[in-house]
CSV table of C-alpha atoms and ligand atoms in Angstrom, one decimal:
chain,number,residue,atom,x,y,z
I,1,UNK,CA,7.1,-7.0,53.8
I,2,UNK,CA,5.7,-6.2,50.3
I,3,UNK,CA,8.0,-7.2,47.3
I,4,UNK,CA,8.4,-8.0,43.8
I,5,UNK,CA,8.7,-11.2,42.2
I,6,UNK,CA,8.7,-12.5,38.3
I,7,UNK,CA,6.4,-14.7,37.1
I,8,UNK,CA,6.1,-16.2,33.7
I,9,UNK,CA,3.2,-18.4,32.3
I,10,UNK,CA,5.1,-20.6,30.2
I,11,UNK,CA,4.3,-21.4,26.4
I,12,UNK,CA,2.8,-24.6,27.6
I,13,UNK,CA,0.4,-22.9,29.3
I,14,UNK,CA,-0.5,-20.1,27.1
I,15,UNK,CA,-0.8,-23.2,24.5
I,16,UNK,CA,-3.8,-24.8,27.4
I,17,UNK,CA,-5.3,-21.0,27.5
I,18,UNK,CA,-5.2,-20.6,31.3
I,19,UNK,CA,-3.7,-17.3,31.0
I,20,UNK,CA,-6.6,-16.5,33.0
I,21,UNK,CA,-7.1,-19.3,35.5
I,22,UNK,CA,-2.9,-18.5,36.5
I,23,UNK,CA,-3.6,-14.6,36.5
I,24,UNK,CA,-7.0,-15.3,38.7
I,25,UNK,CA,-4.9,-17.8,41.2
I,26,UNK,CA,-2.2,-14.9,41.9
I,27,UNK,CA,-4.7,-12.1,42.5
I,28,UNK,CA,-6.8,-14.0,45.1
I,29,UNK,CA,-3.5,-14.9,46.6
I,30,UNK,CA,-2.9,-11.6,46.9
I,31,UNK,CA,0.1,-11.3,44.7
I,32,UNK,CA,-1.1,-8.0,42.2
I,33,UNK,CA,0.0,-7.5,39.0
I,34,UNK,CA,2.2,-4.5,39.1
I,35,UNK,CA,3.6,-5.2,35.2
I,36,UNK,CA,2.8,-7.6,32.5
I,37,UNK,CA,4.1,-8.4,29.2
I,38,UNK,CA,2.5,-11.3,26.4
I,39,UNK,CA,5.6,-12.2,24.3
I,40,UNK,CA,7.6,-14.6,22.6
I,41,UNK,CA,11.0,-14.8,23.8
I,42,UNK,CA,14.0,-15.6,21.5
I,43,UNK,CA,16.2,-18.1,21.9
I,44,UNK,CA,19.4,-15.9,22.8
I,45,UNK,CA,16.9,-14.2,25.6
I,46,UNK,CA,15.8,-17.6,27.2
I,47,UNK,CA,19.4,-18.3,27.2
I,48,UNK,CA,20.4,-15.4,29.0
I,49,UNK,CA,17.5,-15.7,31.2
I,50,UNK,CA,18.4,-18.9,32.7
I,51,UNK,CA,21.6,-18.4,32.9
I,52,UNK,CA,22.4,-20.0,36.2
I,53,UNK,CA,21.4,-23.1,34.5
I,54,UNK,CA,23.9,-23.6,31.4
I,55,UNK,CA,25.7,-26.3,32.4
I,56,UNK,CA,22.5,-28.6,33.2
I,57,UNK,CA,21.6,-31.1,30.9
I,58,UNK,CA,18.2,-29.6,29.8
I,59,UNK,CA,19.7,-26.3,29.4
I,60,UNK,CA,19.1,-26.5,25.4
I,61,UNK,CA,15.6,-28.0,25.8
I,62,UNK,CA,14.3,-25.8,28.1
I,63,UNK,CA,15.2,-22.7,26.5
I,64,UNK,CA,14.1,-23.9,22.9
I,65,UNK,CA,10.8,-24.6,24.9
I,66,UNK,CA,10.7,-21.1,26.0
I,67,UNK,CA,11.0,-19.5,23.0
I,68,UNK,CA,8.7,-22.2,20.9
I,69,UNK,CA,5.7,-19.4,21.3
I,70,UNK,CA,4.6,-16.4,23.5
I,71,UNK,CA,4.8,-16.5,27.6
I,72,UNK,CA,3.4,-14.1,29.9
I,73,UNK,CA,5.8,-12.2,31.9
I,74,UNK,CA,4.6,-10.6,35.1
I,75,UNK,CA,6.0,-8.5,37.9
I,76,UNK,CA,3.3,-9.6,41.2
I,77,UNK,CA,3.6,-7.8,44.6
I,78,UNK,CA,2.5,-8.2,47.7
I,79,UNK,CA,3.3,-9.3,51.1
I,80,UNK,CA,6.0,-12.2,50.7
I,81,UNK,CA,5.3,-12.5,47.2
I,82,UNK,CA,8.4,-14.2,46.5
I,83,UNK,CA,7.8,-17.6,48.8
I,84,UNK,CA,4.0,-17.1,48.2
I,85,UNK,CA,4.3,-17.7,44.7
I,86,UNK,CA,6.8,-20.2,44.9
I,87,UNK,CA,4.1,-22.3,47.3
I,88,UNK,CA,1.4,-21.7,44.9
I,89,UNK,CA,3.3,-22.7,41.8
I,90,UNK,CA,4.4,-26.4,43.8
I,91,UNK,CA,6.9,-28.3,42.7
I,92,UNK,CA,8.9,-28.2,39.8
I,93,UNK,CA,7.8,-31.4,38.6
I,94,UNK,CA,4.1,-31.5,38.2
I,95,UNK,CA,4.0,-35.1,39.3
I,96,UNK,CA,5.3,-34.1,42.7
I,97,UNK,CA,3.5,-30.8,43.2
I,98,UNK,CA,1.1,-30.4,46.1
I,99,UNK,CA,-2.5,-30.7,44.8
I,100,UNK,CA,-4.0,-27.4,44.1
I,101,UNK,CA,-1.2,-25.7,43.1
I,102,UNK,CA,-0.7,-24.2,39.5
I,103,UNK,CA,2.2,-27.0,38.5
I,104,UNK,CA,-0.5,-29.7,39.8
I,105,UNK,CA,-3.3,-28.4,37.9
I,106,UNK,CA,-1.5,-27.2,34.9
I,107,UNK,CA,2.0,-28.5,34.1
I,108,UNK,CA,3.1,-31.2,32.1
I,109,UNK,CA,6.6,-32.7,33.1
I,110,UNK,CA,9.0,-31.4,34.8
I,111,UNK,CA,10.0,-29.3,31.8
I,112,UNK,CA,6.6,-28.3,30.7
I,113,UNK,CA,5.6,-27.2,34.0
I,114,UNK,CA,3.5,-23.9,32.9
I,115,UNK,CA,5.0,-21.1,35.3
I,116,UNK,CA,8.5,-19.9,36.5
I,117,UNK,CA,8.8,-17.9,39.8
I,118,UNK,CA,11.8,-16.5,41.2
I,119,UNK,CA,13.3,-18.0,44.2
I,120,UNK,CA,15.3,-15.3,45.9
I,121,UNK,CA,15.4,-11.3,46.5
I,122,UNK,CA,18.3,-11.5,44.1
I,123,UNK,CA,16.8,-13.4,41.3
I,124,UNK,CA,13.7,-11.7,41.8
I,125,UNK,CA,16.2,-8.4,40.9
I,126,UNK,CA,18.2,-9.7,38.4
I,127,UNK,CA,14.7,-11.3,36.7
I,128,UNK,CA,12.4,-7.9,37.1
I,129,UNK,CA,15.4,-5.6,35.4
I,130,UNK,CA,15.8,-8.3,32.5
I,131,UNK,CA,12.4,-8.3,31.0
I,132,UNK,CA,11.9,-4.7,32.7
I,133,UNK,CA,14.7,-2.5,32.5
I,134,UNK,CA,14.0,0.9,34.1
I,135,UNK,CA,11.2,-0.6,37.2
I,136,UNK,CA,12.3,0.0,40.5
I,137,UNK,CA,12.4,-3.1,43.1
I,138,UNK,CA,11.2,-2.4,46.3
I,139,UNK,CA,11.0,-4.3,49.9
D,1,ADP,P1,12.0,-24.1,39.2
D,1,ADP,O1,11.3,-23.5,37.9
D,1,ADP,O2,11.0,-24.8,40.0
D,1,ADP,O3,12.7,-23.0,40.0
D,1,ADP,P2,14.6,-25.0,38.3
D,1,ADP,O4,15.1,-23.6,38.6
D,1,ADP,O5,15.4,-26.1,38.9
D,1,ADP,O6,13.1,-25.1,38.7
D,1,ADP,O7,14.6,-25.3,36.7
D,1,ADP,C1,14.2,-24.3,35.8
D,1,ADP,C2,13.3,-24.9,34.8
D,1,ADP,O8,14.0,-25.9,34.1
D,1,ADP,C3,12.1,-25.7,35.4
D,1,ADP,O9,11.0,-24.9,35.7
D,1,ADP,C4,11.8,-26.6,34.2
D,1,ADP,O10,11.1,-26.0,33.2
D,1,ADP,C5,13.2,-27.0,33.7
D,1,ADP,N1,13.7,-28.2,34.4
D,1,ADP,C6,14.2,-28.3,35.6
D,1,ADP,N2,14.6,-29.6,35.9
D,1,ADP,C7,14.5,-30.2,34.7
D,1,ADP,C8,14.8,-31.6,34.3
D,1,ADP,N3,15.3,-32.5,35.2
D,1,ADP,N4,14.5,-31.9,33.0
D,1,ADP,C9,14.0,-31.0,32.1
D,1,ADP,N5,13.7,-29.7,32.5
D,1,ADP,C10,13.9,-29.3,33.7
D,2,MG,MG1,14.4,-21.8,39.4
């Protein structure tokens, strides 16, 4: 089934200038571009972005990492794209990701780990509308 998931290339990343390396992994993967945005998040929008994470103890950290300098926000589609991405990403921390995945090759720590990808249908919608208002979700 085609569908939509968000991506973001974290300011760790843009900082490493892979932009292009993480763009190049999703299209031969399959997962195409549908919507793209370069831009530095404020605080207050990091915040409401991960939400569902408030009452964890890097809650602060990670959203004044977010918003230290611009991300890349995409919408990717394809077949899957929601677990697709999530396998080529890896593991949230880097240290533990399969090699040959984007968080292997590119992440830091488990905080700086250079891409976020939804993890459910419903993320994926709630995620799409907030930095796109207006798109249309399909699958
Ligand atoms: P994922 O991005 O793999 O879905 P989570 O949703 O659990 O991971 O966490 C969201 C983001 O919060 C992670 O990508 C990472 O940047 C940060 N994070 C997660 N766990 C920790 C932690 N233990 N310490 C610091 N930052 C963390
Ligand atoms: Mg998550």
């Amino acid at each position: 089934m085609s569908e939509r998931t968000l991506a973001i290339i974290k300011p760790d990343a843009v900082n490493k200038h892979v932009i292009g390396d993480i763009v190049s992994r999703y299209e031969k993967a399959g997962l195409k571009p549908v919507a793209m945005r370069l831009m530095q998040m404020g605080k207050p929008v990091a915040e409401g972005f991960y939400a569902v994470h408030k009452a964890r103890p890097f809650f602060d950290s990670l959203c004044t990492f977010m918003s230290s300098g611009p991300s890349v926000v995409l919408v990717l589609q394809g077949e899957n794209a929601i677990k697709k991405n999530r396998e080529l990403m890896g593991a949230t921390d880097p240290a533990k990701a399969e090699k040959g995945t984007i968080r292997a090759a590119h992440g830091t720590n488990i905080e700086y780990n250079a891409v976020h990808g939804s993890d459910s249908p419903e993320t994926a919608k709630f995620e799409i509308t907030y930095f796109f208002p207006g798109m249309d979700i399909i699958g």
